[in-house]
Amino acid sequence: MRVTGIEVFPVANPTPHVGGPVWLFVRLDTDAGVSGYGEMFTVQTYLRPDTLVRVVEQFAEDFFLGEDPTRLEYLYHKCYNSAVSHNGELTKAAIYAGLEMACWDIMGKAAKLSLPELLGGRFREKVRTYSYISAPADKQHLGFEFWQDSDAVAERAAELVDQGFTALKLDPFPLLFGSDTHDGQPLPVHWSQETLDHAVATVERIRVRVGQVGVIIGTHGQMTAGGAIEVAKRLEPFRPMWLEEPVPPELTSEMAKVAKATSIPITSGERLLSKWDFARLIRDEAVSIVNPDLSQVGLLEGRKIAAIAEANYIKIAPHVYGGPLVCAASVQFGATVPNLLITEGMGRFTGPHADLLDEPIQWCDGYAHPSTRPGLGYNLNEDLARAWAPTPDTRLWGNLDAPPQQPGHNQP
């Protein structure tokens, strides 16, 4: 069996852009008449969608066309070690991950086996998911202003718990980009007492309102180690499920300082792309939980990262930010790994996440139920994907001049 062709499907995700403004799906075809679907992580690049589509097509032509889609170990090293770098790079890794996902789908369909069966079989029948706390539909126009009202955020958390979620995530600090500053400080920052007091008050109100439900603190790697330790000390009384990427992930020694100074489990990994990155995190004792994104590291590498973590008594909680195929792959993957803690979800996988699949992801009472169909278990609605193609002026991050409308990942 050989890969004979590719089609790329860029999709402009409708408002409120749950999972990002633009998704990118791929379909690989083979000479055996079997095709497979994949999805790549898009938020790590500022390429315009039409440019990215051509890059993906050329990448597939150079590395996948004519190849046996079952030779994933070979294909991984062929791509990862390409050119002279012998190193990973975020856009290259994401493109590879999306194409590799399509290969897994092809293998499953050809063998009439589901993805969990290809990955060693199910360890569990359902996968626990968490939701971001985000503004309800009638308050999404407020943007970050919604987050200035701690009582409203706590009430929204209670609504999500009533829907069935057993764990919730929030970013209680302003989300800074590029040259943004906080009180004149560039990244990484040491938050002012006013900002810290407000964040702590918000977490406290959520904890009081939802009781023992898991509360996850995201920070997107924005703090100095000293600032992160101060934040952790203030948050410890509220028993967060974890504190995510408190400092930039480049210096694991700094993250290790935070890990050693707090009782809150530290999590990192959504911006890393290989087993070597995660091995360094674990070796430096910087984390208790890892959260790789499968649409960036790939399923094969994801399984190895999970095994490295398992061998060191580290839990895994896959990061998910994108469209329905990465959601499907993450749920299927989560069903197979013994050391799974929880998986990020896109709400209850409704709206475009259901519309773009031939069968929606089943979710009930805090758990997603993996499909038993061959491969990923889901096929892309190609007609709808083509109908939702981005316009030439669409950006992967929307309007780059507009202020960020989160924290909250714009999840329902």
mmCIF file of N, CA, C and O in Angstrom, residues 31 44 71 105 130 249 311 405:
data_model
loop_
_atom_site.group_PDB
_atom_site.id
_atom_site.type_symbol
_atom_site.label_atom_id
_atom_site.label_comp_id
_atom_site.label_asym_id
_atom_site.label_seq_id
_atom_site.Cartn_x
_atom_site.Cartn_y
_atom_site.Cartn_z
ATOM 1 N N ASP A 31 -3.114 3.708 -3.001
ATOM 2 C CA ASP A 31 -3.392 2.878 -4.180
ATOM 3 C C ASP A 31 -4.251 1.667 -3.844
ATOM 4 O O ASP A 31 -4.678 0.928 -4.736
ATOM 5 N N GLN A 44 0.353 27.672 16.223
ATOM 6 C CA GLN A 44 1.765 27.959 16.454
ATOM 7 C C GLN A 44 2.385 28.733 15.298
ATOM 8 O O GLN A 44 3.566 29.056 15.316
ATOM 9 N N ARG A 71 4.686 2.607 7.731
ATOM 10 C CA ARG A 71 6.083 2.723 8.197
ATOM 11 C C ARG A 71 6.253 4.017 8.993
ATOM 12 O O ARG A 71 7.057 4.886 8.646
ATOM 13 N N ASP A 105 -5.326 6.436 10.530
ATOM 14 C CA ASP A 105 -6.694 6.219 10.067
ATOM 15 C C ASP A 105 -6.713 5.221 8.911
ATOM 16 O O ASP A 105 -7.568 4.319 8.865
ATOM 17 N N TYR A 130 -12.137 17.743 30.608
ATOM 18 C CA TYR A 130 -12.420 18.996 31.329
ATOM 19 C C TYR A 130 -12.777 20.089 30.334
ATOM 20 O O TYR A 130 -12.501 19.994 29.139
ATOM 21 N N PRO A 249 8.629 27.301 28.844
ATOM 22 C CA PRO A 249 9.099 25.912 28.897
ATOM 23 C C PRO A 249 10.549 25.717 28.476
ATOM 24 O O PRO A 249 11.070 24.610 28.592
ATOM 25 N N ALA A 311 6.811 5.447 33.226
ATOM 26 C CA ALA A 311 7.979 4.855 33.873
ATOM 27 C C ALA A 311 8.512 5.718 35.006
ATOM 28 O O ALA A 311 9.305 5.243 35.825
ATOM 29 N N GLN A 405 -9.403 37.949 23.368
ATOM 30 C CA GLN A 405 -10.739 37.881 23.962
ATOM 31 C C GLN A 405 -10.814 36.839 25.068
ATOM 32 O O GLN A 405 -11.886 36.431 25.450
#
